[in-house]
Tab-separated table of C-alpha atoms in Angstrom:
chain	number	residue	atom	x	y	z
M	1	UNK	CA	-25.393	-18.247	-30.731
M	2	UNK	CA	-21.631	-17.757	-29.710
M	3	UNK	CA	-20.502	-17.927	-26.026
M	4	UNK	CA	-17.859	-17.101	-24.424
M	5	UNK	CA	-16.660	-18.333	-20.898
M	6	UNK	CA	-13.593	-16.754	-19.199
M	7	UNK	CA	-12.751	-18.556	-15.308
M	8	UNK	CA	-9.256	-17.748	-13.750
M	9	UNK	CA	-9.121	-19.522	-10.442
M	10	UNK	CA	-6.292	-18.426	-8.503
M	11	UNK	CA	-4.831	-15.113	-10.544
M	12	UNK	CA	-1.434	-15.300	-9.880
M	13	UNK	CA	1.453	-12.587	-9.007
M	14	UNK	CA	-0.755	-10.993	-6.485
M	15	UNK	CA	-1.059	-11.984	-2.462
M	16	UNK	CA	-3.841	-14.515	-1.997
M	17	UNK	CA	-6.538	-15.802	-3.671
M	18	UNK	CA	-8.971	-14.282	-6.290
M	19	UNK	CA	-11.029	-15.544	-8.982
M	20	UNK	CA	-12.076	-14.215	-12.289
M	21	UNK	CA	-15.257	-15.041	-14.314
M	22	UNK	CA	-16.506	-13.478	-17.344
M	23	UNK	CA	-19.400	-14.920	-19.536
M	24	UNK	CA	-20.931	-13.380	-22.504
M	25	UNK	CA	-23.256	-14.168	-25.384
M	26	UNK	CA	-22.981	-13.374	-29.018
M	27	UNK	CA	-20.896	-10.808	-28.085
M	28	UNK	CA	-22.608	-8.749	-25.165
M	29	UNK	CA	-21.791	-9.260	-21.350
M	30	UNK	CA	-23.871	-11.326	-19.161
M	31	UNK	CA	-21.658	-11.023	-15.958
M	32	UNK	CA	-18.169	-10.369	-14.846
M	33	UNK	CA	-16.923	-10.959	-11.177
M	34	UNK	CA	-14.078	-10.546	-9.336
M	35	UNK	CA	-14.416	-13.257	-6.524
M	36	UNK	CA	-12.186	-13.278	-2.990
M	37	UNK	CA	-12.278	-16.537	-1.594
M	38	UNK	CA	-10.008	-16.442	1.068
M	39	UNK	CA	-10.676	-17.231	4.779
M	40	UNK	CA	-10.989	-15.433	7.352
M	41	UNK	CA	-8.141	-14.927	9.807
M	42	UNK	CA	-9.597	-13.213	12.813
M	43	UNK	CA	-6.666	-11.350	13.780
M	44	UNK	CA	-9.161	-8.551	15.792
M	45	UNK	CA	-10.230	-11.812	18.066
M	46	UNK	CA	-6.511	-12.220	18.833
M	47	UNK	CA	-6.021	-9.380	19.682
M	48	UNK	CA	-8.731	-9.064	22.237
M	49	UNK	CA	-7.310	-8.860	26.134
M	50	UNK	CA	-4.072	-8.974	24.741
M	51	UNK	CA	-1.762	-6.094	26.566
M	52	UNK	CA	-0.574	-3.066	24.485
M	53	UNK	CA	2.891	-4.477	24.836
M	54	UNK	CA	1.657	-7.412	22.641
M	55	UNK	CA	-0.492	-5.775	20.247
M	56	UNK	CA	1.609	-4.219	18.014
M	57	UNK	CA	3.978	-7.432	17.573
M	58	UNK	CA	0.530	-9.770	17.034
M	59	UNK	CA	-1.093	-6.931	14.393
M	60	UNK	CA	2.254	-6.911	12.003
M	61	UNK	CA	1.613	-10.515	11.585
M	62	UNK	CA	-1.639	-9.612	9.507
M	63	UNK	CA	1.013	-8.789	6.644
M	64	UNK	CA	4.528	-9.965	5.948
M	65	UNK	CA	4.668	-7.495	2.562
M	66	UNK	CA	3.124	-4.423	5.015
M	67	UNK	CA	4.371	-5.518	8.294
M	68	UNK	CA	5.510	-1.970	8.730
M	69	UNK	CA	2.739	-0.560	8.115
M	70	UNK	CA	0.425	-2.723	10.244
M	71	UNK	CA	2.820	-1.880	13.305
M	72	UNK	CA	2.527	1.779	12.548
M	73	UNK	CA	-0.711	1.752	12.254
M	74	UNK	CA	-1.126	-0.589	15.243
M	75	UNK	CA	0.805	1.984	17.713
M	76	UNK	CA	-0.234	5.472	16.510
M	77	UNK	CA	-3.954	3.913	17.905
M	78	UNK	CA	-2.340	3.167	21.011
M	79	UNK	CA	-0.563	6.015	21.227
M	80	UNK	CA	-4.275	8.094	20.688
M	81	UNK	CA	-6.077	5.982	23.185
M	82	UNK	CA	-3.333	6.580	25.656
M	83	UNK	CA	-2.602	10.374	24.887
M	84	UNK	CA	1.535	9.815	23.825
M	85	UNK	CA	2.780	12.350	21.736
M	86	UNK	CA	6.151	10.984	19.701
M	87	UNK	CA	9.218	13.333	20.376
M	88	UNK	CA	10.903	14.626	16.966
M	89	UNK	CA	13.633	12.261	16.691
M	90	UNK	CA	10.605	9.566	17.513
M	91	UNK	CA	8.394	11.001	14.378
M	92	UNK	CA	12.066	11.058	12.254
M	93	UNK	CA	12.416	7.410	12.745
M	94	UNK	CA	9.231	6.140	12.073
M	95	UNK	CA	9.325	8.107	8.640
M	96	UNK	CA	11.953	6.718	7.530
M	97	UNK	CA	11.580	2.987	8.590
M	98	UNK	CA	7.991	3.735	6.340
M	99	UNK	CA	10.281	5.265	3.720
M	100	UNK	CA	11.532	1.570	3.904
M	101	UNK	CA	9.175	-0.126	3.552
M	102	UNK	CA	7.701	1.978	0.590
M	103	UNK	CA	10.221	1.344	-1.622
M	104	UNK	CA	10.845	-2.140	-1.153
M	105	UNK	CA	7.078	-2.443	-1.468
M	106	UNK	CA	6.785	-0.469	-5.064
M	107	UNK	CA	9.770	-2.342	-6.457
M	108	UNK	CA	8.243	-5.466	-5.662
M	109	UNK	CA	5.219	-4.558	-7.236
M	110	UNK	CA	6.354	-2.570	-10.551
M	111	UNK	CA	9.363	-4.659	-11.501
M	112	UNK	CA	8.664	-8.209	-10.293
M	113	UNK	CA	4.462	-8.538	-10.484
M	114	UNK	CA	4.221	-6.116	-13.107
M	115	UNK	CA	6.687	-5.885	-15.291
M	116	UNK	CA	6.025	-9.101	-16.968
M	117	UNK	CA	2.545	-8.465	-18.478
M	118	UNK	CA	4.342	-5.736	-20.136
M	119	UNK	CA	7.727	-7.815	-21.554
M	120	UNK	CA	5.930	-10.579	-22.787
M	121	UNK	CA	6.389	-13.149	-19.859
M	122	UNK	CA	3.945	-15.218	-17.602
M	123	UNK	CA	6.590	-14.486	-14.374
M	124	UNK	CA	9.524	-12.847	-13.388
M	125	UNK	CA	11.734	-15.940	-13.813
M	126	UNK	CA	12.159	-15.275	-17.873
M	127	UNK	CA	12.987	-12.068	-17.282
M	128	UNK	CA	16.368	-13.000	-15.622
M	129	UNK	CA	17.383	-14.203	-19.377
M	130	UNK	CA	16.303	-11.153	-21.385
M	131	UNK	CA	16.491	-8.044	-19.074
M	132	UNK	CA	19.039	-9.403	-16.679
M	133	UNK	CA	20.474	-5.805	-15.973
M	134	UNK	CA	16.878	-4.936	-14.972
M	135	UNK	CA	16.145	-8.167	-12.762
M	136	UNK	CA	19.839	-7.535	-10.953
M	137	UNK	CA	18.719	-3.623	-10.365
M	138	UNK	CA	15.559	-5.026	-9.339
M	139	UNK	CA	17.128	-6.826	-6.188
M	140	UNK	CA	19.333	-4.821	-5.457
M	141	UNK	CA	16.469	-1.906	-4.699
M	142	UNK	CA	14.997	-4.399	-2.732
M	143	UNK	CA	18.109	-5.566	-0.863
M	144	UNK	CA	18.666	-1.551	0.030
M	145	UNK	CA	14.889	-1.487	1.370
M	146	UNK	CA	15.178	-4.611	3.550
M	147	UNK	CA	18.975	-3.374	5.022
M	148	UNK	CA	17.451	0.035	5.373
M	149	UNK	CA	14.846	-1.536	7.429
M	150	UNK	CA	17.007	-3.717	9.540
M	151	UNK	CA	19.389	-0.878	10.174
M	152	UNK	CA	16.154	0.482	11.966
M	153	UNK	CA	13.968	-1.943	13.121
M	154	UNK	CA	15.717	-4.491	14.382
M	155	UNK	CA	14.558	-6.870	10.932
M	156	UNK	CA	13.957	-7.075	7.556
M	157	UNK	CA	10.144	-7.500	7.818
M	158	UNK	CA	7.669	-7.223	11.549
M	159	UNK	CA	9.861	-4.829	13.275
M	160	UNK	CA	10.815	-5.147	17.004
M	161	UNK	CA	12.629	-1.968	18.148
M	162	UNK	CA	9.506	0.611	17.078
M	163	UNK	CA	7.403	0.390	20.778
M	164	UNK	CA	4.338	2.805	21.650
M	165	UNK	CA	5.973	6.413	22.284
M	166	UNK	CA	9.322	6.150	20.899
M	167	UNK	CA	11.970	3.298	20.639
M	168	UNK	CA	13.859	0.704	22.484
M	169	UNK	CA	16.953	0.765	20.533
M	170	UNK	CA	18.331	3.282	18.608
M	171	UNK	CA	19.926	2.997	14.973
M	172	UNK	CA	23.867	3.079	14.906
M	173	UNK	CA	25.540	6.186	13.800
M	174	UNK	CA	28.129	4.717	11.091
M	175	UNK	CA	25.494	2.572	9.685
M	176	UNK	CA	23.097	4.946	8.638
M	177	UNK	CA	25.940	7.252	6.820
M	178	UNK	CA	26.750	3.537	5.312
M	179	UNK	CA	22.853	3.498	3.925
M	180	UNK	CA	22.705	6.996	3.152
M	181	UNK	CA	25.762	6.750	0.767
M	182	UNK	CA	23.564	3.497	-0.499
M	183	UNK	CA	21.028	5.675	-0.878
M	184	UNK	CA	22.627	8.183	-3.046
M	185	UNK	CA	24.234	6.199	-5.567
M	186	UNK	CA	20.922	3.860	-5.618
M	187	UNK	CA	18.930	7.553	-7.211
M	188	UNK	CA	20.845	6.111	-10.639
M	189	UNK	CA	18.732	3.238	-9.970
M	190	UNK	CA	15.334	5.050	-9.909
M	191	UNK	CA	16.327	6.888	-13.273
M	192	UNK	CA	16.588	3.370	-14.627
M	193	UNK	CA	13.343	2.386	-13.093
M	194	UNK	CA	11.654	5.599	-14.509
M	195	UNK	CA	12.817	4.748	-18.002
M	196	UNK	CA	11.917	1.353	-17.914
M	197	UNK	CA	8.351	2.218	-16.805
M	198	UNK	CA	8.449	5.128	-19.319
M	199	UNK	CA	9.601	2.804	-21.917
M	200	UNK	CA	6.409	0.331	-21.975
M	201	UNK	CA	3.882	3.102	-20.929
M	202	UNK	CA	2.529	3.456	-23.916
M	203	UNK	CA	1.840	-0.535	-24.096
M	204	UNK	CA	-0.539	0.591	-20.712
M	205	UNK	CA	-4.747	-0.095	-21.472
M	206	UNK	CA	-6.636	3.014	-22.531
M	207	UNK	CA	-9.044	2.692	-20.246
M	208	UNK	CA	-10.634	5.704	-17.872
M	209	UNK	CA	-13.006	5.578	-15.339
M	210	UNK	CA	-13.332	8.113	-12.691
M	211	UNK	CA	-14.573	7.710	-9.373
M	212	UNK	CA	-13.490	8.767	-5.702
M	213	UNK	CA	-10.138	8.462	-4.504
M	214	UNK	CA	-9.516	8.864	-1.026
M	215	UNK	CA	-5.992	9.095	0.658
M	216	UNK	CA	-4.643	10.882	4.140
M	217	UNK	CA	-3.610	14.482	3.410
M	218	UNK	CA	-0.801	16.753	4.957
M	219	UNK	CA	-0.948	20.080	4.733
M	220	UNK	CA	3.081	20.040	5.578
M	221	UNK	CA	4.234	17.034	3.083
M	222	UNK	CA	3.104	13.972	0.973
M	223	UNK	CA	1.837	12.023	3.485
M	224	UNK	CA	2.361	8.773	4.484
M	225	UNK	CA	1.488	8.438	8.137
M	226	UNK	CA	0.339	11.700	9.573
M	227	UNK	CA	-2.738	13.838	8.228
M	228	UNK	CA	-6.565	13.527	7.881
M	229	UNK	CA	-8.613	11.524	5.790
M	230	UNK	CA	-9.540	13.724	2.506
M	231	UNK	CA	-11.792	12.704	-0.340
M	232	UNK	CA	-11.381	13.694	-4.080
M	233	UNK	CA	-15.393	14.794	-4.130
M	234	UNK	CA	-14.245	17.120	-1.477
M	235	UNK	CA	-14.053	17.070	2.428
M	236	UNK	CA	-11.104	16.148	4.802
M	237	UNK	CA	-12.598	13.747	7.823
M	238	UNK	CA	-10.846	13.301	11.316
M	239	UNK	CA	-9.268	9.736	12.051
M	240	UNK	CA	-11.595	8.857	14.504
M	241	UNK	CA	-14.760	9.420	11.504
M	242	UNK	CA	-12.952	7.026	9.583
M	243	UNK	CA	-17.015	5.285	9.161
M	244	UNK	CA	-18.245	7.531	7.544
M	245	UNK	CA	-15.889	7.081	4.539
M	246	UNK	CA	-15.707	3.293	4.932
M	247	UNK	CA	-19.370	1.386	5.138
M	248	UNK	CA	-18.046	-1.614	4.947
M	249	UNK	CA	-21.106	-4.231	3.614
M	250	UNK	CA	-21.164	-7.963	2.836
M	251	UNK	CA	-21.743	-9.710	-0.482
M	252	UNK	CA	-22.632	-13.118	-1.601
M	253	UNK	CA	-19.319	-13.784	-3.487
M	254	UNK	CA	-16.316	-12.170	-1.463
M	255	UNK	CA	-15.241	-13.565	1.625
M	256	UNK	CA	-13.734	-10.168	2.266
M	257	UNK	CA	-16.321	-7.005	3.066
M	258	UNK	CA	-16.244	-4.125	0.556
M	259	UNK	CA	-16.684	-0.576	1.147
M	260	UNK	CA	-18.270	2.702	-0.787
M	261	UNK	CA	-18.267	6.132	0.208
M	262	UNK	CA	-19.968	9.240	-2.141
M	263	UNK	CA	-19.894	7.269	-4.874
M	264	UNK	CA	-21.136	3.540	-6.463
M	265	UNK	CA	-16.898	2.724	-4.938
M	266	UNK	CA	-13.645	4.612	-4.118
M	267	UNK	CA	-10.157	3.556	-4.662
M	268	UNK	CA	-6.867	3.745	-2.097
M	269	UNK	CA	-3.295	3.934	-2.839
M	270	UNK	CA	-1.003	5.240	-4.688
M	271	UNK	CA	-2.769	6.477	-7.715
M	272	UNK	CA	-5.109	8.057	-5.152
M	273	UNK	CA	-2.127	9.703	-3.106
M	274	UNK	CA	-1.135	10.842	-6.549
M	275	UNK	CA	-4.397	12.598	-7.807
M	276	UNK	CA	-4.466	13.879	-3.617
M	277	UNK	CA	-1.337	15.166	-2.931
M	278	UNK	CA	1.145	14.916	-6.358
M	279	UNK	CA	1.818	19.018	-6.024
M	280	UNK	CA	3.387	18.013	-2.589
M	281	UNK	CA	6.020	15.150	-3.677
M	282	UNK	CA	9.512	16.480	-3.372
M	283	UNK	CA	11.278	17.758	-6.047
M	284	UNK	CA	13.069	14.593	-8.046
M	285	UNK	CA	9.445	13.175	-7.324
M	286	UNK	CA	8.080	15.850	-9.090
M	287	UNK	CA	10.634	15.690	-12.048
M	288	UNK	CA	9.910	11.566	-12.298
M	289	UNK	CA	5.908	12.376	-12.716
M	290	UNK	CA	7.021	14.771	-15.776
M	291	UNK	CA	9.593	12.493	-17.238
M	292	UNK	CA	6.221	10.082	-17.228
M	293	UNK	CA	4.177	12.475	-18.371
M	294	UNK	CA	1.523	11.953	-15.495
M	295	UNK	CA	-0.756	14.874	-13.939
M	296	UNK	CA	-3.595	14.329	-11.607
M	297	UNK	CA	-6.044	13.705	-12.032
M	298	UNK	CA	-5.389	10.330	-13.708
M	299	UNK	CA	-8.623	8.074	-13.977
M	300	UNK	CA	-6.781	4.766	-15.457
M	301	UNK	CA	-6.321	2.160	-12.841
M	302	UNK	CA	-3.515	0.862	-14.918
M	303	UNK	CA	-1.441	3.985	-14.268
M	304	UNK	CA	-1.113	2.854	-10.289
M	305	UNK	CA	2.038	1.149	-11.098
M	306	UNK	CA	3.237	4.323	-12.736
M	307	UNK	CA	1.957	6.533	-9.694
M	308	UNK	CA	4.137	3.864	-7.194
M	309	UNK	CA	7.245	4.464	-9.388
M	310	UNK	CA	7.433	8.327	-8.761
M	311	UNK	CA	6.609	7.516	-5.140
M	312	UNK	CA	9.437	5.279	-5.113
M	313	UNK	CA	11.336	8.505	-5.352
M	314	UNK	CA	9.894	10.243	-3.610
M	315	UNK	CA	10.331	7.360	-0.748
M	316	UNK	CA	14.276	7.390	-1.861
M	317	UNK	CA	14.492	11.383	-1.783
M	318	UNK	CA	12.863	11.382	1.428
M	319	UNK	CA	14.875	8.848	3.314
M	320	UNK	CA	18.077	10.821	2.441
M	321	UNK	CA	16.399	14.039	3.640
M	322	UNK	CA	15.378	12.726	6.716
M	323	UNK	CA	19.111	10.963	7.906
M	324	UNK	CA	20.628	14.372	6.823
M	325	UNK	CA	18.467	15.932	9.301
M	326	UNK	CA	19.520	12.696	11.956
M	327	UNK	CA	23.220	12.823	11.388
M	328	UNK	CA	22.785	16.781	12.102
M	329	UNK	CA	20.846	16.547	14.917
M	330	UNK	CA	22.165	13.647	16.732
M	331	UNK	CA	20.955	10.905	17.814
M	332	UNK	CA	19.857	10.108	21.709
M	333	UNK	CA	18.314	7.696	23.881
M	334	UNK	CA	14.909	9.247	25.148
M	335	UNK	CA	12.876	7.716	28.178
M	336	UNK	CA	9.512	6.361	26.820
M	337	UNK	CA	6.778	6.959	29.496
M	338	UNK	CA	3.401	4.658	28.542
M	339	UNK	CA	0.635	5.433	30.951
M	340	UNK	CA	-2.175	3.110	29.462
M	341	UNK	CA	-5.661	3.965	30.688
M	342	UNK	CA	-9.204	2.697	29.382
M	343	UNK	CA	-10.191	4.350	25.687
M	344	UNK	CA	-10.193	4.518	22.191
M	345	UNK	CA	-7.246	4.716	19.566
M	346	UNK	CA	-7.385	5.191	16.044
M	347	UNK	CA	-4.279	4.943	13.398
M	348	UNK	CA	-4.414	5.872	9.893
M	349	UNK	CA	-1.720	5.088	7.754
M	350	UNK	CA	-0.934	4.939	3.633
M	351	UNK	CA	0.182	1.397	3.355
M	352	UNK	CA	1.503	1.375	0.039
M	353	UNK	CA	-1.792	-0.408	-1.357
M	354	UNK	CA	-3.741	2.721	0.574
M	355	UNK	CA	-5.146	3.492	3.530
M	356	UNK	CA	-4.848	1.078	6.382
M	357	UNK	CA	-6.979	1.480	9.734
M	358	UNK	CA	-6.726	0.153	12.968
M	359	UNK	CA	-9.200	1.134	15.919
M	360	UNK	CA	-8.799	-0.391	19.555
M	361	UNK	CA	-11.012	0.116	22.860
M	362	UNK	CA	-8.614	-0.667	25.838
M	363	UNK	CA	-9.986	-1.011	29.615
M	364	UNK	CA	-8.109	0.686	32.273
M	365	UNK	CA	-5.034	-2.032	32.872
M	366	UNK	CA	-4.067	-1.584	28.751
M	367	UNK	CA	-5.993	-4.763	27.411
M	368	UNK	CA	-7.774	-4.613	24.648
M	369	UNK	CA	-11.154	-4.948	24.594
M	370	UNK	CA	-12.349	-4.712	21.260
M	371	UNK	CA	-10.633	-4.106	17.990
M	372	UNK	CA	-11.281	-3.131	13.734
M	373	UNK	CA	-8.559	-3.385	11.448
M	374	UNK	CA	-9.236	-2.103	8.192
M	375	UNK	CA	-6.967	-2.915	5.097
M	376	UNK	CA	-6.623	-1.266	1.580
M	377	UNK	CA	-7.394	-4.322	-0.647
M	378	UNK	CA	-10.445	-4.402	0.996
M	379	UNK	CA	-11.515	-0.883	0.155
M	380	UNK	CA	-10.553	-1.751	-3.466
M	381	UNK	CA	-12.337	-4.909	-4.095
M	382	UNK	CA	-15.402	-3.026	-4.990
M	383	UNK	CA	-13.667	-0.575	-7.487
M	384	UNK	CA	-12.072	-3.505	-9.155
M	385	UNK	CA	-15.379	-5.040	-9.893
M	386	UNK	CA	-16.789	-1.740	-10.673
M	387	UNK	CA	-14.094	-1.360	-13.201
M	388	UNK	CA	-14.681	-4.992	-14.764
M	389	UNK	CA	-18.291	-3.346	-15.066
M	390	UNK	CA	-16.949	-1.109	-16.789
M	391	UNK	CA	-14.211	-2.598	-18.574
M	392	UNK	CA	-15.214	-5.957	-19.912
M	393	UNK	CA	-17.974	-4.897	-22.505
M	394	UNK	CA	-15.436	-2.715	-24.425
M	395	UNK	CA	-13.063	-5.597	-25.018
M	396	UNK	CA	-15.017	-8.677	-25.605
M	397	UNK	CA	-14.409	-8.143	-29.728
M	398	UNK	CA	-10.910	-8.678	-29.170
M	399	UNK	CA	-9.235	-12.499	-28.693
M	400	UNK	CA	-10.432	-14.611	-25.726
M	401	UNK	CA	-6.533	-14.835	-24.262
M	402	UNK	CA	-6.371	-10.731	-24.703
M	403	UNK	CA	-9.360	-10.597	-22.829
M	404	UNK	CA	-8.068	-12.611	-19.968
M	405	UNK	CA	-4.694	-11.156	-19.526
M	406	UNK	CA	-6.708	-7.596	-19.686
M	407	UNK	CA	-8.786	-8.264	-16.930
M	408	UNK	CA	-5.656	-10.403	-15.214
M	409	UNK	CA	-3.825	-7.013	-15.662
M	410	UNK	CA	-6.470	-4.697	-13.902
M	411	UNK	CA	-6.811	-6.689	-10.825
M	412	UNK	CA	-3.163	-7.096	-10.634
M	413	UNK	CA	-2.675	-2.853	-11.265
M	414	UNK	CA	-4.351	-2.463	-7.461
M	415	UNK	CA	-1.446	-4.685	-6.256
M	416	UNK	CA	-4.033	-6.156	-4.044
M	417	UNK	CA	-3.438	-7.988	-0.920
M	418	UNK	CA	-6.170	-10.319	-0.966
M	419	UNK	CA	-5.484	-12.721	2.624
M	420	UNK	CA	-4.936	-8.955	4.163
M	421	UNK	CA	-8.217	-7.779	3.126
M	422	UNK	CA	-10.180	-10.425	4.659
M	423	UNK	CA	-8.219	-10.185	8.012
């Protein structure tokens, strides 16, 4: 009798902690888990009878990767529980401080977490000797992202100048043409990036596995923070209904909760935006998914990374769009009136690991009362495992180290952020 025991405490280049165990017996599968075993952080209990002004500056703090996101998120409920409507320059902004955040996200993800499984390395570090020109590009994306953001928000990462119903400082004139121009020349950069990606593609696991995908959907662009909640079995659901996808439920071994919808699990992010919404990327978007050769639907979790890169184009494509339409409208200071009053908020964004929710109850004075944050990772923990179901038997004839870096590889795909998802 052969067996075979596989245990990878602590995968590495992700955020957090996850485990990995595998055991089999002369050759067939006993069990295969993916394990969370981070702690708890509370954040909803912090934010309880905090004032509005607060909560938006507390929630970023849930993420230092998706701070953007989280503040987003965090004052689009506000703004719904308090009835604010965002002026157009407001709603210009915001897009492109997500825009921001989007790219420096999917670079840090594809060419920095990624990248190595496919380039033979255990880290990034190695890479610096043998694709230095790629490493160099690498930062410099990243660099762009974090100015870009700072230009905007005040900071690199947990913006201050985004408040609920507008801003309280404006971005300065000359320095967005500065970025833009940055901008422009750094589109060389993403035909690198799509080569790159392009070049080990075919190195990517045949593996397919269909199931849901659920992502917010715009009928007026690719959407990152505006739309409803649509399904890939069909349906779009209103923010507030965001239950009725979700079902969040306990389990023995994951100190985060999991979630399932139509199906035994559904996935978030950008493979899911993909499959959702690819016929609404704009245009050198569009031209990056052919050079790839990807078309939704795509069923292979491995092909996230690819999905992220033609939304890093997108994300580059749009942020130029959107100052052109700035620099031609002007910008101006605008009052920001705030009545709070006792209610409910919800915001739905796409954090670039998927679909990120926060819900708040305030009284009458703006405090919260109650709060549910909601994060990506933790919608994707149970389509991980379900794709170790699915996975592991088909590869346990091949070498125990190609069997760990396999699975290693599939968790790592979902760019999970595993202290996130157990907020």
């Amino acid at each position: 009798m052969s067996e075979l025991k596989i245990k990878v405490n602590q995968l590495t280049r992700v955020e957090g902690h996850g485990n990995i165990h595998l055991e089999a017996t002369d050759g067939k599968l006993d069990r295969v888990l993916w394990e969370v075993t981070e702690s708890p952080r509370f954040f909803e209990w912090m934010l309880k009878g905090r004032n509005y002004d607060d909560v938006s500056t507390i929630s970023s703090r849930i993420c230092g990767i998706c701070s953007i996101s989280h503040t987003t998120a965090s004052l689009q409920a506000t703004e719904s529980a308090f009835g604010v409507k965002l002026t157009e320059q407001a709603w210009l902004l915001r897009k492109l401080l997500y825009n921001a955040e989007m790219l420096e996200s999917h670079v840090l993800h594809v060419l920095f977490l990624i990248a190595p499984d496919f380039l033979g390395a255990d880290s990034v570090i190695p890479l610096v000797a043998t694709h230095g020109d790629i490493i160099v590009m690498a930062v410099r994306l990243k660099k762009l992202a974090y100015n870009l953001a700072d230009i905007l928000a005040g900071r690199k990462t947990h913006p201050i100048t985004p408040i609920v119903g507008g801003w309280s400082k404006l971005p300065d004139i000359d320095e967005l043409k500065a970025i833009r121009e940055r901008l422009e020349k750094a589109m060389e950069d993403m035909d690198t990036m799509v080569a790159v990606v392009k070049s080990v593609a075919p190195m990517i696991p045949d593996f397919q596995r269909p199931t849901e995908y659920i992502a917010l959907k715009d009928s007026k662009e690719y959407s990152f923070i505006t739309g409803k909640i649509a399904s890939s079995d069909g349906g779009t659901f209103p923010l507030e209904d965001y239950k009725q996808i979700t079902n969040e439920f306990c389990v023995p071994h994951s100190s985060a909760k999991f979630a399932k919808h139509k199906r035994d699990s559904y996935m978030v992010g950008a493979l899911s935006r993909f499959n959702l919404n690819s016929e609404q990327l704009l245009p050198k978007a569009k031209k990056a998914a052919k050079e790839l050769g990807i078309k939704a639907p795509i069923h292979n979790p491995f092909f996230i990374s690819v999905a992220q890169t033609v939304e890093t184009v997108h994300a580059m494509e749009d942020a130029i769009n959107i100052i052109d339409k700035l620099l031609a409208r002007g910008l101006h200071e605008e009052e920001v009136k705030v009545k709070p009053r006792a209610g409910r908020g919800v915001g739905i964004v796409e954090a670039p690991r998927g679909i990120l929710i926060h819900d708040y109850t305030y009284d009458e004075s703006g405090n919260i009362v109650s709060a549910n944050c909601i994060i990506p990772t933790g919608q994707n923990h149970l389509s991980i495992q379900k794709d170790f179901d699915a996975l592991a038997p088909t590869i346990l004839d091949k070498p125990e180290d190609e069997i760990r870096h396999t699975l290693e590889m599939l968790v790592r795909a979902y760019d999970p952020c595993i202290s996130c998802s157990v907020h």
